[in-house]
């Protein structure tokens, strides 16, 4: 018996050590997994629900999605502000309940204006959730926040895949009841998440100064408390919004490009999306070790530029003609851009948290959340324009991304004080 105890206890301890943040960190990972399962159920069927169940035409559906996306942009900074003023766990629970209420409200009406209103109301807490969970992870995972975020992305991708498979099964039925079940399933996932979040302890707020966010002066009083007045941080956020275009390239541009500009079979598009999710699940956690400090994360901007350049050139080559060449180039582009996505996620996560001053961490991360929210709104429009422009548009986009990487590298290097770079723990241990 004693022998059995000695052989199992180290195994359990080692398993727990692999996931930072303790019990609350692990519980929040489960919450994120449930979130993506529910989102995968609904997001896949959302446009079809509005078309077949509520009877909207294509233009109305497009406008509804665009308006809700625009409204969601305000969710990130609003969520960050609230997190600085109220207990973080309570704010997260409120957003989860609001997301559930907005979804269930869609069941009550077929009126177009109300559908737009309810969709926009749901987009606000939805976008805020991304910032709030990031803030919780930064506080609960401490110096291991990069690894924690990598594990979170892995579990999220698994959850999204499972939710998408569930949606595919329901859509195969195609009945109104099936659509309603998908919507209700997503809403119920938010209620389960709220119940689990109630069991999470409030993470400690940062109290130790780390990096001078306003300049290279490490004096704590030099830090601005208002991100909207911090031009350097706004510049960092603007550049990051450009990097987030990898999302629209993979999800919007790639399928359209396959259909309109290459000789590759249409069925390749969903296979590339599956490959994207699989690569993230396999490589996101191992790659996280390359961003274990703020300076290490900054150095990732150089390989990020190379990946963007190779990915954009591969898309150009895919249109040169020939089925085999097109397939090979598209697979190359998808794989390379998936690695760009993972590298960017590591760098963006670490640097944004490191540059946020302790007295306004939520507000800063809320403003940084605008990078992804804005890209979700503008990115699809830009991608459709690039697809229409033809093969020569991709090298120009690649050049713009490389130039942005170089500018971001210089900006971040200026803002990291030299003494902090010599000791990695100064920049990452106080979260």
PDB file of C-alpha atoms in Angstrom, residues 36 39-40 43-44 46 65 127 153 156-157 160-161 243-259 266 268-277 280 315 330 333-335 337-338 341 345 372 375-377 379-384 387 394 397:
ATOM      1  CA  UNK A  36     -15.801  27.346 -26.934  1.00  0.00           C
ATOM      2  CA  UNK A  39     -19.713  29.061 -29.227  1.00  0.00           C
ATOM      3  CA  UNK A  40     -18.852  26.366 -31.759  1.00  0.00           C
ATOM      4  CA  UNK A  43     -21.496  30.535 -34.429  1.00  0.00           C
ATOM      5  CA  UNK A  44     -21.501  27.849 -37.114  1.00  0.00           C
ATOM      6  CA  UNK A  46     -25.929  31.728 -36.658  1.00  0.00           C
ATOM      7  CA  UNK A  65     -23.648  40.709 -38.249  1.00  0.00           C
ATOM      8  CA  UNK A 127     -15.936  40.750 -26.602  1.00  0.00           C
ATOM      9  CA  UNK A 153      -5.736  28.101 -26.575  1.00  0.00           C
ATOM     10  CA  UNK A 156     -10.299  26.219 -26.599  1.00  0.00           C
ATOM     11  CA  UNK A 157      -9.506  24.795 -30.026  1.00  0.00           C
ATOM     12  CA  UNK A 160     -14.463  24.776 -30.710  1.00  0.00           C
ATOM     13  CA  UNK A 161     -13.945  21.653 -32.803  1.00  0.00           C
ATOM     14  CA  UNK A 243      -1.115  41.125 -37.006  1.00  0.00           C
ATOM     15  CA  UNK A 244      -4.545  39.774 -36.079  1.00  0.00           C
ATOM     16  CA  UNK A 245      -5.326  39.741 -39.801  1.00  0.00           C
ATOM     17  CA  UNK A 246      -4.038  36.156 -39.792  1.00  0.00           C
ATOM     18  CA  UNK A 247      -7.484  35.297 -38.438  1.00  0.00           C
ATOM     19  CA  UNK A 248      -9.318  36.766 -41.434  1.00  0.00           C
ATOM     20  CA  UNK A 249      -6.764  35.405 -43.908  1.00  0.00           C
ATOM     21  CA  UNK A 250      -7.299  31.847 -42.689  1.00  0.00           C
ATOM     22  CA  UNK A 251     -11.047  31.953 -42.099  1.00  0.00           C
ATOM     23  CA  UNK A 252     -12.273  34.349 -44.791  1.00  0.00           C
ATOM     24  CA  UNK A 253      -9.685  34.886 -47.515  1.00  0.00           C
ATOM     25  CA  UNK A 254      -8.389  31.335 -47.875  1.00  0.00           C
ATOM     26  CA  UNK A 255     -11.761  29.681 -48.721  1.00  0.00           C
ATOM     27  CA  UNK A 256     -12.660  32.508 -51.112  1.00  0.00           C
ATOM     28  CA  UNK A 257      -9.212  32.377 -52.716  1.00  0.00           C
ATOM     29  CA  UNK A 258      -9.488  28.633 -53.300  1.00  0.00           C
ATOM     30  CA  UNK A 259     -12.807  29.092 -55.094  1.00  0.00           C
ATOM     31  CA  UNK A 266     -13.229  23.425 -52.994  1.00  0.00           C
ATOM     32  CA  UNK A 268      -9.598  21.616 -49.523  1.00  0.00           C
ATOM     33  CA  UNK A 269     -10.908  24.636 -47.585  1.00  0.00           C
ATOM     34  CA  UNK A 270     -12.475  22.793 -44.626  1.00  0.00           C
ATOM     35  CA  UNK A 271      -9.503  20.417 -44.501  1.00  0.00           C
ATOM     36  CA  UNK A 272      -7.156  23.375 -44.074  1.00  0.00           C
ATOM     37  CA  UNK A 273      -9.322  24.673 -41.222  1.00  0.00           C
ATOM     38  CA  UNK A 274      -9.122  21.286 -39.528  1.00  0.00           C
ATOM     39  CA  UNK A 275      -5.349  21.323 -40.012  1.00  0.00           C
ATOM     40  CA  UNK A 276      -5.216  24.783 -38.444  1.00  0.00           C
ATOM     41  CA  UNK A 277      -6.990  23.584 -35.303  1.00  0.00           C
ATOM     42  CA  UNK A 280      -2.666  24.709 -32.626  1.00  0.00           C
ATOM     43  CA  UNK A 315      -0.881  32.459 -51.637  1.00  0.00           C
ATOM     44  CA  UNK A 330      -2.227  26.475 -50.258  1.00  0.00           C
ATOM     45  CA  UNK A 333       0.286  28.986 -46.769  1.00  0.00           C
ATOM     46  CA  UNK A 334      -2.146  27.482 -44.251  1.00  0.00           C
ATOM     47  CA  UNK A 335       0.600  25.799 -42.213  1.00  0.00           C
ATOM     48  CA  UNK A 337       0.119  31.248 -41.330  1.00  0.00           C
ATOM     49  CA  UNK A 338      -1.036  28.923 -38.544  1.00  0.00           C
ATOM     50  CA  UNK A 341      -0.965  32.843 -35.549  1.00  0.00           C
ATOM     51  CA  UNK A 345      -0.528  34.965 -29.841  1.00  0.00           C
ATOM     52  CA  UNK A 372      -8.798  41.815 -32.137  1.00  0.00           C
ATOM     53  CA  UNK A 375      -9.882  43.184 -36.911  1.00  0.00           C
ATOM     54  CA  UNK A 376     -12.990  41.018 -36.652  1.00  0.00           C
ATOM     55  CA  UNK A 377     -15.005  43.920 -38.052  1.00  0.00           C
ATOM     56  CA  UNK A 379     -10.630  42.167 -41.545  1.00  0.00           C
ATOM     57  CA  UNK A 380     -13.338  40.352 -43.562  1.00  0.00           C
ATOM     58  CA  UNK A 381     -13.980  43.477 -45.643  1.00  0.00           C
ATOM     59  CA  UNK A 382     -10.270  43.886 -46.349  1.00  0.00           C
ATOM     60  CA  UNK A 383      -9.862  40.214 -47.235  1.00  0.00           C
ATOM     61  CA  UNK A 384     -12.697  40.233 -49.764  1.00  0.00           C
ATOM     62  CA  UNK A 387      -9.243  38.408 -53.116  1.00  0.00           C
ATOM     63  CA  UNK A 394      -0.717  39.272 -51.428  1.00  0.00           C
ATOM     64  CA  UNK A 397       0.001  42.625 -47.742  1.00  0.00           C
TER      65      UNK A 397
END
